[in-house]
Amino acid sequence: MTAGKVYIVDDDPAVRDALQLLLEAEGYVVTSFPSAPAMLLSVGPESAGCIVADVRMPEVSGLDLLVELKNRNLGLPIIIITGHGDVPLAVEAMKRGAVDFLEKPFDDQALFAAVKRALSKHEAVQSRQAEERQMSERLATLTKREREILEMLVDGRSNKVIAHDLGISVRTVEAHRANVMTKMRVKNLAELVRMFLDGRSILAPTRKPAERRARKPGPSGVRRG
């Protein structure tokens, strides 16, 4: 049986009941609502699952629901149900962020496939967000110098180049690098770089490269970091 949460939003009780029976028979946990405002009262940022909503509803339409979810920063993916000939509305729904649309009449398998895709997308987004939160928490444990060296390592600079740019010894760079590896919980540089391939924006350089090179070494010729 399939696990997953599905919210049905339709002002037609017959449609709501039929969709709920179908999805529950497939193992989904289903909650149905007669309107978008009623559903919005029951979900929050922590809610998981997907929404199946009719495009034409009184008060708040399926299109308006898409906008409202975005305004409230709710990441639940929406599958829009449209009537025959409502292709322009379906296209508009996709432009506003709907993950899929079903044109009436649709068969059971089309509904199941759409729900499965929507749930998979939401799970992937949630997983990515969890990884980013974890990464941010680890970054927060780094000192200013460790974060600076991390940025340069991800840039592909060697220990020797980093030492030159920062005006410190290679041994000091190695010590900071080891601390970065430990705090970021990675075993090697390749793993560290992969961690930031898609999340580079989390890293913020503490100083611009030109500013780093402008720093002059101390009296001994080597600045300790």
mmCIF file of C-alpha atoms in Angstrom:
data_model
loop_
_atom_site.group_PDB
_atom_site.id
_atom_site.type_symbol
_atom_site.label_atom_id
_atom_site.label_comp_id
_atom_site.label_asym_id
_atom_site.label_seq_id
_atom_site.Cartn_x
_atom_site.Cartn_y
_atom_site.Cartn_z
ATOM 1 C CA MET A 1 0.000 0.000 0.000
ATOM 2 C CA THR A 2 1.101 3.576 -0.662
ATOM 3 C CA ALA A 3 1.745 6.025 2.155
ATOM 4 C CA GLY A 4 1.215 9.748 1.797
ATOM 5 C CA LYS A 5 -1.048 12.621 2.695
ATOM 6 C CA VAL A 6 -3.473 14.073 0.139
ATOM 7 C CA TYR A 7 -5.704 17.117 0.595
ATOM 8 C CA ILE A 8 -8.740 17.270 -1.686
ATOM 9 C CA VAL A 9 -10.351 20.663 -2.315
ATOM 10 C CA ASP A 10 -13.607 20.671 -4.298
ATOM 11 C CA ASP A 11 -16.949 22.352 -3.739
ATOM 12 C CA ASP A 12 -18.788 19.350 -5.223
ATOM 13 C CA PRO A 13 -19.380 16.802 -2.404
ATOM 14 C CA ALA A 14 -19.870 13.944 -4.876
ATOM 15 C CA VAL A 15 -16.472 14.613 -6.451
ATOM 16 C CA ARG A 16 -14.806 14.952 -3.047
ATOM 17 C CA ASP A 17 -16.243 11.644 -1.838
ATOM 18 C CA ALA A 18 -15.325 9.802 -5.034
ATOM 19 C CA LEU A 19 -11.724 11.073 -4.995
ATOM 20 C CA GLN A 20 -11.344 10.309 -1.310
ATOM 21 C CA LEU A 21 -12.581 6.729 -1.718
ATOM 22 C CA LEU A 22 -10.254 6.136 -4.661
ATOM 23 C CA LEU A 23 -7.165 7.475 -2.928
ATOM 24 C CA GLU A 24 -7.870 5.826 0.407
ATOM 25 C CA ALA A 25 -8.255 2.499 -1.399
ATOM 26 C CA GLU A 26 -4.692 3.041 -2.639
ATOM 27 C CA GLY A 27 -3.444 3.581 0.908
ATOM 28 C CA TYR A 28 -3.255 7.361 1.012
ATOM 29 C CA VAL A 29 -4.289 9.368 4.054
ATOM 30 C CA VAL A 30 -6.921 11.743 2.693
ATOM 31 C CA THR A 31 -8.580 14.846 4.077
ATOM 32 C CA SER A 32 -11.174 16.669 1.977
ATOM 33 C CA PHE A 33 -12.404 20.255 2.120
ATOM 34 C CA PRO A 34 -15.349 22.057 0.470
ATOM 35 C CA SER A 35 -13.289 25.201 -0.141
ATOM 36 C CA ALA A 36 -9.766 26.568 -0.311
ATOM 37 C CA PRO A 37 -10.187 28.780 2.792
ATOM 38 C CA ALA A 38 -11.232 25.711 4.811
ATOM 39 C CA MET A 39 -8.121 23.845 3.715
ATOM 40 C CA LEU A 40 -5.834 26.804 4.412
ATOM 41 C CA LEU A 41 -7.025 26.823 8.020
ATOM 42 C CA SER A 42 -5.789 23.235 8.397
ATOM 43 C CA VAL A 43 -2.288 23.429 6.924
ATOM 44 C CA GLY A 44 0.945 25.135 7.901
ATOM 45 C CA PRO A 45 4.645 25.253 6.975
ATOM 46 C CA GLU A 46 5.166 21.847 8.584
ATOM 47 C CA SER A 47 2.417 20.154 6.559
ATOM 48 C CA ALA A 48 3.454 17.393 4.163
ATOM 49 C CA GLY A 49 1.695 15.834 1.221
ATOM 50 C CA CYS A 50 -0.006 17.231 -1.877
ATOM 51 C CA ILE A 51 -3.241 18.948 -2.869
ATOM 52 C CA VAL A 52 -5.794 17.916 -5.468
ATOM 53 C CA ALA A 53 -7.973 20.954 -6.195
ATOM 54 C CA ASP A 54 -10.658 21.897 -8.691
ATOM 55 C CA VAL A 55 -9.782 24.956 -10.739
ATOM 56 C CA ARG A 56 -13.314 26.418 -10.613
ATOM 57 C CA MET A 57 -14.586 27.014 -7.074
ATOM 58 C CA PRO A 58 -16.496 29.849 -5.389
ATOM 59 C CA GLU A 59 -14.665 32.176 -2.987
ATOM 60 C CA VAL A 60 -11.147 31.061 -3.845
ATOM 61 C CA SER A 61 -10.467 29.277 -7.143
ATOM 62 C CA GLY A 62 -7.750 26.710 -7.739
ATOM 63 C CA LEU A 63 -5.667 29.414 -9.416
ATOM 64 C CA ASP A 64 -6.103 31.747 -6.449
ATOM 65 C CA LEU A 65 -5.190 28.898 -4.103
ATOM 66 C CA LEU A 66 -1.859 28.520 -5.886
ATOM 67 C CA VAL A 67 -1.106 32.190 -5.286
ATOM 68 C CA GLU A 68 -2.218 32.049 -1.659
ATOM 69 C CA LEU A 69 -0.026 29.035 -0.912
ATOM 70 C CA LYS A 70 2.966 30.858 -2.353
ATOM 71 C CA ASN A 71 2.151 33.990 -0.349
ATOM 72 C CA ARG A 72 2.022 31.923 2.827
ATOM 73 C CA ASN A 73 5.248 30.104 1.945
ATOM 74 C CA LEU A 74 3.492 26.726 1.938
ATOM 75 C CA GLY A 75 5.312 24.242 -0.262
ATOM 76 C CA LEU A 76 2.521 21.736 -0.817
ATOM 77 C CA PRO A 77 2.435 20.769 -4.516
ATOM 78 C CA ILE A 78 -0.939 21.118 -6.242
ATOM 79 C CA ILE A 79 -2.623 18.998 -8.884
ATOM 80 C CA ILE A 80 -5.345 21.024 -10.600
ATOM 81 C CA ILE A 81 -8.523 19.378 -11.895
ATOM 82 C CA THR A 82 -10.022 21.131 -14.902
ATOM 83 C CA GLY A 83 -13.207 20.632 -16.852
ATOM 84 C CA HIS A 84 -13.223 19.571 -20.486
ATOM 85 C CA GLY A 85 -12.095 22.496 -22.616
ATOM 86 C CA ASP A 86 -10.465 24.378 -19.729
ATOM 87 C CA VAL A 87 -7.024 24.057 -21.313
ATOM 88 C CA PRO A 88 -6.209 27.794 -20.983
ATOM 89 C CA LEU A 89 -6.927 27.575 -17.246
ATOM 90 C CA ALA A 90 -4.759 24.470 -16.965
ATOM 91 C CA VAL A 91 -1.892 26.251 -18.707
ATOM 92 C CA GLU A 92 -2.286 29.236 -16.386
ATOM 93 C CA ALA A 93 -2.269 26.886 -13.395
ATOM 94 C CA MET A 94 1.024 25.358 -14.523
ATOM 95 C CA LYS A 95 2.501 28.837 -14.956
ATOM 96 C CA ARG A 96 1.489 29.663 -11.385
ATOM 97 C CA GLY A 97 3.185 26.572 -9.999
ATOM 98 C CA ALA A 98 0.824 23.610 -10.285
ATOM 99 C CA VAL A 99 2.813 20.386 -10.631
ATOM 100 C CA ASP A 100 0.187 18.703 -12.815
ATOM 101 C CA PHE A 101 -3.366 18.974 -14.102
ATOM 102 C CA LEU A 102 -6.065 16.430 -14.861
ATOM 103 C CA GLU A 103 -8.802 17.082 -17.374
ATOM 104 C CA LYS A 104 -12.233 15.631 -16.612
ATOM 105 C CA PRO A 105 -13.075 12.890 -17.136
ATOM 106 C CA PHE A 106 -9.807 11.214 -16.081
ATOM 107 C CA ASP A 107 -9.141 7.593 -15.195
ATOM 108 C CA ASP A 108 -8.015 6.299 -11.819
ATOM 109 C CA GLN A 109 -4.491 5.486 -12.949
ATOM 110 C CA ALA A 110 -3.929 9.036 -14.198
ATOM 111 C CA LEU A 111 -4.934 10.340 -10.759
ATOM 112 C CA PHE A 112 -2.674 7.872 -8.938
ATOM 113 C CA ALA A 113 0.284 8.699 -11.200
ATOM 114 C CA ALA A 114 -0.186 12.446 -10.698
ATOM 115 C CA VAL A 115 -0.399 12.084 -6.914
ATOM 116 C CA LYS A 116 2.670 9.869 -6.831
ATOM 117 C CA ARG A 117 4.685 12.422 -8.826
ATOM 118 C CA ALA A 118 3.523 15.283 -6.625
ATOM 119 C CA LEU A 119 4.391 13.460 -3.398
ATOM 120 C CA SER A 120 7.802 12.443 -4.740
ATOM 121 C CA LYS A 121 8.543 16.050 -5.644
ATOM 122 C CA HIS A 122 7.508 17.269 -2.196
ATOM 123 C CA GLU A 123 9.614 14.627 -0.451
ATOM 124 C CA ALA A 124 12.630 15.636 -2.549
ATOM 125 C CA VAL A 125 12.131 19.309 -1.641
ATOM 126 C CA GLN A 126 11.750 18.488 2.052
ATOM 127 C CA SER A 127 14.885 16.340 1.970
ATOM 128 C CA ARG A 128 16.835 19.141 0.316
ATOM 129 C CA GLN A 129 15.601 21.676 2.844
ATOM 130 C CA ALA A 130 16.597 19.371 5.709
ATOM 131 C CA GLU A 131 20.091 19.020 4.219
ATOM 132 C CA GLU A 132 20.400 22.788 3.865
ATOM 133 C CA ARG A 133 19.345 23.335 7.474
ATOM 134 C CA GLN A 134 21.902 20.782 8.607
ATOM 135 C CA MET A 135 24.572 22.429 6.465
ATOM 136 C CA SER A 136 23.755 25.848 7.900
ATOM 137 C CA GLU A 137 23.979 24.501 11.436
ATOM 138 C CA ARG A 138 27.427 23.057 10.731
ATOM 139 C CA LEU A 139 28.594 26.269 9.055
ATOM 140 C CA ALA A 140 27.551 28.182 12.153
ATOM 141 C CA THR A 141 30.112 26.236 14.201
ATOM 142 C CA LEU A 142 33.032 27.446 12.067
ATOM 143 C CA THR A 143 35.228 30.328 13.126
ATOM 144 C CA LYS A 144 35.640 33.293 10.781
ATOM 145 C CA ARG A 145 39.014 32.001 9.591
ATOM 146 C CA GLU A 146 37.715 28.441 9.113
ATOM 147 C CA ARG A 147 34.806 29.720 7.051
ATOM 148 C CA GLU A 148 37.189 31.820 4.971
ATOM 149 C CA ILE A 149 39.395 28.819 4.274
ATOM 150 C CA LEU A 150 36.343 26.688 3.488
ATOM 151 C CA GLU A 151 35.307 29.207 0.816
ATOM 152 C CA MET A 152 38.761 29.069 -0.730
ATOM 153 C CA LEU A 153 38.890 25.275 -0.638
ATOM 154 C CA VAL A 154 35.566 25.081 -2.450
ATOM 155 C CA ASP A 155 37.041 27.537 -4.982
ATOM 156 C CA GLY A 156 39.606 24.845 -5.713
ATOM 157 C CA ARG A 157 42.649 26.548 -4.180
ATOM 158 C CA SER A 158 45.488 24.484 -2.772
ATOM 159 C CA ASN A 159 46.797 24.809 0.766
ATOM 160 C CA LYS A 160 49.866 26.617 -0.560
ATOM 161 C CA VAL A 161 47.787 29.167 -2.513
ATOM 162 C CA ILE A 162 45.496 29.748 0.460
ATOM 163 C CA ALA A 163 48.497 30.266 2.722
ATOM 164 C CA HIS A 164 49.932 32.829 0.303
ATOM 165 C CA ASP A 165 46.630 34.682 -0.147
ATOM 166 C CA LEU A 166 45.993 34.882 3.588
ATOM 167 C CA GLY A 167 49.564 35.517 4.638
ATOM 168 C CA ILE A 168 49.720 32.499 6.936
ATOM 169 C CA SER A 169 51.773 29.307 6.962
ATOM 170 C CA VAL A 170 50.783 26.147 5.106
ATOM 171 C CA ARG A 171 50.834 24.295 8.439
ATOM 172 C CA THR A 172 48.256 26.749 9.817
ATOM 173 C CA VAL A 173 46.079 26.237 6.738
ATOM 174 C CA GLU A 174 46.301 22.466 7.233
ATOM 175 C CA ALA A 175 45.232 22.812 10.861
ATOM 176 C CA HIS A 176 42.228 24.977 9.929
ATOM 177 C CA ARG A 177 41.366 22.618 7.081
ATOM 178 C CA ALA A 178 41.329 19.660 9.459
ATOM 179 C CA ASN A 179 38.993 21.561 11.783
ATOM 180 C CA VAL A 180 36.686 22.383 8.862
ATOM 181 C CA MET A 181 36.536 18.717 7.856
ATOM 182 C CA THR A 182 35.676 17.691 11.400
ATOM 183 C CA LYS A 183 33.000 20.334 11.938
ATOM 184 C CA MET A 184 31.397 19.795 8.520
ATOM 185 C CA ARG A 185 31.545 16.023 9.131
ATOM 186 C CA VAL A 186 33.197 15.079 5.867
ATOM 187 C CA LYS A 187 36.032 12.613 5.299
ATOM 188 C CA ASN A 188 37.828 14.288 2.405
ATOM 189 C CA LEU A 189 37.963 17.384 0.214
ATOM 190 C CA ALA A 190 35.938 15.811 -2.595
ATOM 191 C CA GLU A 191 33.050 15.191 -0.201
ATOM 192 C CA LEU A 192 33.292 18.769 1.057
ATOM 193 C CA VAL A 193 33.180 20.211 -2.464
ATOM 194 C CA ARG A 194 30.211 18.008 -3.440
ATOM 195 C CA MET A 195 28.347 19.326 -0.418
ATOM 196 C CA PHE A 196 28.445 22.837 -1.867
ATOM 197 C CA LEU A 197 28.040 22.146 -5.582
ATOM 198 C CA ASP A 198 24.290 22.899 -5.394
ATOM 199 C CA GLY A 199 24.243 24.970 -2.209
ATOM 200 C CA ARG A 200 26.978 27.494 -2.895
ATOM 201 C CA SER A 201 24.824 30.474 -1.970
ATOM 202 C CA ILE A 202 25.021 29.434 1.693
ATOM 203 C CA LEU A 203 28.688 30.356 1.679
ATOM 204 C CA ALA A 204 29.442 34.057 2.086
ATOM 205 C CA PRO A 205 33.087 35.163 1.789
ATOM 206 C CA THR A 206 34.244 37.052 4.871
ATOM 207 C CA ARG A 207 36.419 39.280 2.671
ATOM 208 C CA LYS A 208 36.919 39.786 -1.044
ATOM 209 C CA PRO A 209 40.005 38.101 -2.588
ATOM 210 C CA ALA A 210 41.588 41.498 -3.282
ATOM 211 C CA GLU A 211 41.180 42.405 0.379
ATOM 212 C CA ARG A 212 42.824 39.150 1.417
ATOM 213 C CA ARG A 213 45.845 39.775 -0.791
ATOM 214 C CA ALA A 214 46.130 43.334 0.512
ATOM 215 C CA ARG A 215 46.912 42.080 4.005
ATOM 216 C CA LYS A 216 50.626 42.171 4.696
ATOM 217 C CA PRO A 217 52.463 39.603 6.784
ATOM 218 C CA GLY A 218 53.696 40.479 10.241
ATOM 219 C CA PRO A 219 57.298 41.171 11.294
ATOM 220 C CA SER A 220 58.247 37.506 11.078
ATOM 221 C CA GLY A 221 57.051 37.303 7.495
ATOM 222 C CA VAL A 222 54.272 34.882 8.370
ATOM 223 C CA ARG A 223 50.881 35.722 9.820
ATOM 224 C CA ARG A 224 49.349 33.110 12.070
ATOM 225 C CA GLY A 225 45.600 32.524 11.479
#
